[in-house]
Coordinates of C-alpha atoms in Angstrom, one line a residue:
X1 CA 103.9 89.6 -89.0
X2 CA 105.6 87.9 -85.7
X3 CA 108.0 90.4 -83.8
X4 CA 110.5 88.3 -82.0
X5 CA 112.1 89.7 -78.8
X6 CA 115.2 87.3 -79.4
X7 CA 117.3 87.5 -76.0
X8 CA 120.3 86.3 -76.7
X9 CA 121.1 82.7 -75.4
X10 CA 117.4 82.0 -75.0
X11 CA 117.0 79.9 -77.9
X12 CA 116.5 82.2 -80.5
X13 CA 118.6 80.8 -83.1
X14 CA 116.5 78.0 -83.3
X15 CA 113.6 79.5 -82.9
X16 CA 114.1 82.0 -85.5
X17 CA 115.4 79.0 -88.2
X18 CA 112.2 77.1 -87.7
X19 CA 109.9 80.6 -88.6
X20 CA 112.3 81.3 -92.1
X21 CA 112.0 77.3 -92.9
X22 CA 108.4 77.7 -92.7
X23 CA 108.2 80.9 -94.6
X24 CA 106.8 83.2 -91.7
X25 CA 107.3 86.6 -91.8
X26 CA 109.0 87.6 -88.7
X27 CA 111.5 90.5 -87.5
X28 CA 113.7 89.0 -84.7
X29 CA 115.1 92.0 -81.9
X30 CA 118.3 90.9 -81.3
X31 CA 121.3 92.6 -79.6
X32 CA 122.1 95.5 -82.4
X33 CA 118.4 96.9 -81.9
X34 CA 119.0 100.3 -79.4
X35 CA 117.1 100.0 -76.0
X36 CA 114.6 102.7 -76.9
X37 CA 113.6 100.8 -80.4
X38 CA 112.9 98.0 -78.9
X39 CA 110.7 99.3 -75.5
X40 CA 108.9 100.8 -78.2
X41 CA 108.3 98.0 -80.3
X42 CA 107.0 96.5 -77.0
X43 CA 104.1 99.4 -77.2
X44 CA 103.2 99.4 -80.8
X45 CA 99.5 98.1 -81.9
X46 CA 101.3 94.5 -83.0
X47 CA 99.6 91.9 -81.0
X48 CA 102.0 89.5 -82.1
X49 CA 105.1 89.7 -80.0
X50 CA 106.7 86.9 -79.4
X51 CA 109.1 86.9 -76.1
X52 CA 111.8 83.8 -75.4
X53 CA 113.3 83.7 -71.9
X54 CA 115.8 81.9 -69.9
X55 CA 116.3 81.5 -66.1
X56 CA 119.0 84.6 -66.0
X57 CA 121.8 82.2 -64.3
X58 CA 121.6 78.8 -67.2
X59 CA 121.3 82.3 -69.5
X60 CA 124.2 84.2 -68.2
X61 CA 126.2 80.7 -67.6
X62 CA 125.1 80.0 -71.3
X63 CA 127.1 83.2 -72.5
X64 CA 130.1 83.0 -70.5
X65 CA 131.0 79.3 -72.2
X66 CA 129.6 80.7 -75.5
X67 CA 132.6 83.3 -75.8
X68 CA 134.6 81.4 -73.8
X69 CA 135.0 78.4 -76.7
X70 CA 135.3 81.8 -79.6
X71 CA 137.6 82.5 -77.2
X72 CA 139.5 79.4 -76.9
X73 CA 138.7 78.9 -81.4
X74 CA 140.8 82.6 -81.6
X75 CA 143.7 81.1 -79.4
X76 CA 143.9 78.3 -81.8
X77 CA 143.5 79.5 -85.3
X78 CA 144.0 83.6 -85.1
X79 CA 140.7 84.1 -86.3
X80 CA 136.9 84.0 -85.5
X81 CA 133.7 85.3 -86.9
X82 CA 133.3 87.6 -84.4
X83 CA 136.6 89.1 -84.3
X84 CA 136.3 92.1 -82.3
X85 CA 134.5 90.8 -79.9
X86 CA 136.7 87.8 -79.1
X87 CA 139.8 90.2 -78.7
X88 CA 137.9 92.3 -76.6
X89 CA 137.2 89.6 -74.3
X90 CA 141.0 88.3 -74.0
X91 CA 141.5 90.1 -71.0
X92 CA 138.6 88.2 -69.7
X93 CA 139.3 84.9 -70.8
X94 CA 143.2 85.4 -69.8
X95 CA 142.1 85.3 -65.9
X96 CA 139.1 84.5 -65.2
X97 CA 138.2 80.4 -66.8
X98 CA 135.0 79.2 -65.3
X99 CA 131.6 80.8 -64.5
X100 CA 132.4 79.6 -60.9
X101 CA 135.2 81.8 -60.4
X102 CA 133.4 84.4 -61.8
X103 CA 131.2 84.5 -59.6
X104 CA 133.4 83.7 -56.5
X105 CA 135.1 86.6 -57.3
X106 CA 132.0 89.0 -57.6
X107 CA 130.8 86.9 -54.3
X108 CA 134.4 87.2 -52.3
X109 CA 135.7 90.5 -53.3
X110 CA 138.7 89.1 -54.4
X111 CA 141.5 90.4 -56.8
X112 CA 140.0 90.3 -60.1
X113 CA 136.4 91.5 -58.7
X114 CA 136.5 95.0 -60.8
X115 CA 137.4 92.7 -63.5
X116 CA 134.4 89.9 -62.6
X117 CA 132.0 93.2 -62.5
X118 CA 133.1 94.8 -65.6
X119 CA 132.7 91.1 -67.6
X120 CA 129.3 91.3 -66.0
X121 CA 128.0 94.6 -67.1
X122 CA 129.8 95.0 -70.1
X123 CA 130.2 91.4 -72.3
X124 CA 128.1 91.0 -75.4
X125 CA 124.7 89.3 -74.7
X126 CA 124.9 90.0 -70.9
X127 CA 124.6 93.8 -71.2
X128 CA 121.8 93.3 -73.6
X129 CA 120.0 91.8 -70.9
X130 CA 115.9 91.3 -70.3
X131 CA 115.3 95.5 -69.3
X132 CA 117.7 96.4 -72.4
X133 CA 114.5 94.6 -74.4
X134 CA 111.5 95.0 -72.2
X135 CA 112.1 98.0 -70.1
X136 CA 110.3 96.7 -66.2
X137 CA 107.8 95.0 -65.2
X138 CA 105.2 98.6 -65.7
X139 CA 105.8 98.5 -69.4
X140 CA 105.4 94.8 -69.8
X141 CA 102.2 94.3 -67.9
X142 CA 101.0 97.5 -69.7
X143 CA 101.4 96.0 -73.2
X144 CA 100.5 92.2 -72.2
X145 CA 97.7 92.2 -74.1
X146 CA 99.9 92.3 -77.3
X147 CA 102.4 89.4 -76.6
X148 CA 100.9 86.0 -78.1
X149 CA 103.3 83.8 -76.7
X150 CA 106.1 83.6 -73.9
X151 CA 109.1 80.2 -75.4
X152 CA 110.9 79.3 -72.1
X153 CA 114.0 77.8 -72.6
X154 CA 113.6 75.1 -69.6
X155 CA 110.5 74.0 -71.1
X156 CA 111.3 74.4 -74.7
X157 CA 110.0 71.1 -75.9
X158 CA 106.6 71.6 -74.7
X159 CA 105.8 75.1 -75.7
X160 CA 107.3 74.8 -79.1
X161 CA 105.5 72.0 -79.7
X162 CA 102.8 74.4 -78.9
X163 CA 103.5 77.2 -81.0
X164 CA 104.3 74.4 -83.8
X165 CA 100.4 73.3 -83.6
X166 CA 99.1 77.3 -83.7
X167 CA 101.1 77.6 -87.0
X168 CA 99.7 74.3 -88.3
X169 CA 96.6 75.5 -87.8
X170 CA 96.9 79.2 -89.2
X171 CA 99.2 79.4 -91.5
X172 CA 99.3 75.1 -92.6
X173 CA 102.8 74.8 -92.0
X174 CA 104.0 70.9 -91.0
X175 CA 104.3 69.8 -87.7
X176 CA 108.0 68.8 -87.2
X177 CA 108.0 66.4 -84.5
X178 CA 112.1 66.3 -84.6
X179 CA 112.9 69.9 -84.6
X180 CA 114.1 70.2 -80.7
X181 CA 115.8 67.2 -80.4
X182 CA 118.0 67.9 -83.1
X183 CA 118.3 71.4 -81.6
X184 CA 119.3 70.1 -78.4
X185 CA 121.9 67.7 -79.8
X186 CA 123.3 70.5 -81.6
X187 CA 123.6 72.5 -78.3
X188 CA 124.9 69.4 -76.7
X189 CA 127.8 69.2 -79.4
X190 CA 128.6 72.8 -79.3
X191 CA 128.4 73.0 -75.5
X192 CA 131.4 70.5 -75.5
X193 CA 133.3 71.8 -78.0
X194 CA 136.5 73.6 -77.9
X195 CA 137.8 72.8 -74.4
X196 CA 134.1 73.0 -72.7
X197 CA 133.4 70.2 -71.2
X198 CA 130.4 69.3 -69.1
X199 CA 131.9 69.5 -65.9
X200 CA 132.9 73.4 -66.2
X201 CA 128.9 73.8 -66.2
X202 CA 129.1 73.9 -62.1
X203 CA 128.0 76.3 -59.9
X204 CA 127.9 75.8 -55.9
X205 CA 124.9 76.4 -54.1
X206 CA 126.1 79.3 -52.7
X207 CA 127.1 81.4 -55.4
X208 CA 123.9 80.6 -56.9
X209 CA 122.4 82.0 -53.7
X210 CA 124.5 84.9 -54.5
X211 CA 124.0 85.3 -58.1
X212 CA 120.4 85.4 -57.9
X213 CA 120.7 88.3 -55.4
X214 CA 123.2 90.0 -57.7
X215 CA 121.1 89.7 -60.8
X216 CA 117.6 90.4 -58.7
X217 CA 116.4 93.3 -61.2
X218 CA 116.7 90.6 -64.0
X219 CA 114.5 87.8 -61.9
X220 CA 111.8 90.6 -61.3
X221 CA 111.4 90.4 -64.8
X222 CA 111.8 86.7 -65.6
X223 CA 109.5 85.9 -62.3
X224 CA 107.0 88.2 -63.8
X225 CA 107.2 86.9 -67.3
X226 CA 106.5 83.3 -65.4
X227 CA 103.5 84.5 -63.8
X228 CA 101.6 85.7 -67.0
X229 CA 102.9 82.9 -69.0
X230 CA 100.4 80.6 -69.1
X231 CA 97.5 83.3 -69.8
X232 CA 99.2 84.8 -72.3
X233 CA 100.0 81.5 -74.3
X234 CA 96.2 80.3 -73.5
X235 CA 95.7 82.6 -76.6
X236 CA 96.8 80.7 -78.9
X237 CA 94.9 77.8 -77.9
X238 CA 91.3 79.2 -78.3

């Protein structure tokens, strides 16, 4: 069985569709799982964890624009799938309409900064961030021995094309050569849906500067999760 630390906006979805098509036997940790539940998943004897990251800013970006169109579906139609969570997020959404003033206001101190801080810490899939699933960098490179395989998001194509070959070859499942791109036209589609259009998706140089400073517990962990990348995923190959 594969357990699948599924942050959110890292290309789980996807990720998770292609196992059930394919009939594997997974459990996916996503958002509902309590912090302690999932640290200790991290430490059980299961040597086949498998953990999907994101650069923290395209991941946080990802989330503001995701709740942002549910958002902007609920002003339309009085209704959404996630209904609680889109109301709660009205007094977001009512002040505060890109990612870059978001962050200008975290980065300026200006008016709506408590707000800016309070979307931050609190929205759903940005509170469940990479410590709510991992714990630090001391429980991960404890336990690294029992991840098989680290999915990054900027390099999607390549390592599930990867992980597509290791299942080919241990459990005979195809080898679907058009699985990402139709993933990424999807996101593409969705992405400019509902009044987001590609040229919201900006953020200036300098409150990139800032945001990586304001999110630097969350890069400890990402930059880590880099490092042993490439010998955890040589496991597979052998």
């Amino acid at each position: 069985m594969y357990i699948v630390f599924h942050v959110g906006k890292s290309g789980g979805e996807g990720f998770c569709n292609f196992l059930n098509q394919n009939k594997i036997h997974h459990i996916a940790l996503h958002v509902h799982s309590p912090k302690i539940n999932n640290i200790n998943i991290l430490n059980n004897n299961n040597n086949n964890k498998i953990i999907l990251l994101r650069d923290p800013i395209s991941r946080y970006m990802s989330v503001f624009y995701f709740w942002l169109r549910a958002h902007n579906y609920y002003i339309s139609n009085k209704k959404h799938v996630h209904l609680n969570i889109v109301k709660n997020n009205i007094k977001y959404f009512s002040k505060i309409k890109t990612f870059q003033d978001l962050v200008t206001e975290l980065r300026t101190g200006g008016n709506l900064k408590n707000l800016a801080e309070n979307l931050i810490s609190n929205m759903h899939h940005l509170r469940q961030n990479l410590s709510y699933y991992l714990g630090d960098n001391k429980i991960i490179e404890k336990n690294k021995n029992k991840i098989l395989f680290i999915m990054e998001q900027e390099n999607y194509d390549k390592d599930f094309n990867d992980f597509n070959i290791f299942l080919n070859k241990k459990h005979n499942t195809p080898i679907d050569d058009n699985f990402c791109s139709t993933i990424l036209e999807n996101y593409i589609n969705q992405r400019n849906s509902n009044g987001c259009k590609e040229d919201l998706y900006f953020l200036s140089e300098e409150n990139k500067i800032f945001l990586k400073k304001y999110l630097s517990s969350e890069y400890k962990i990402y930059e880590y999760l880099k490092s042993i990348k490439e010998e955890v995923n040589g496991k597979i190959k052998k």
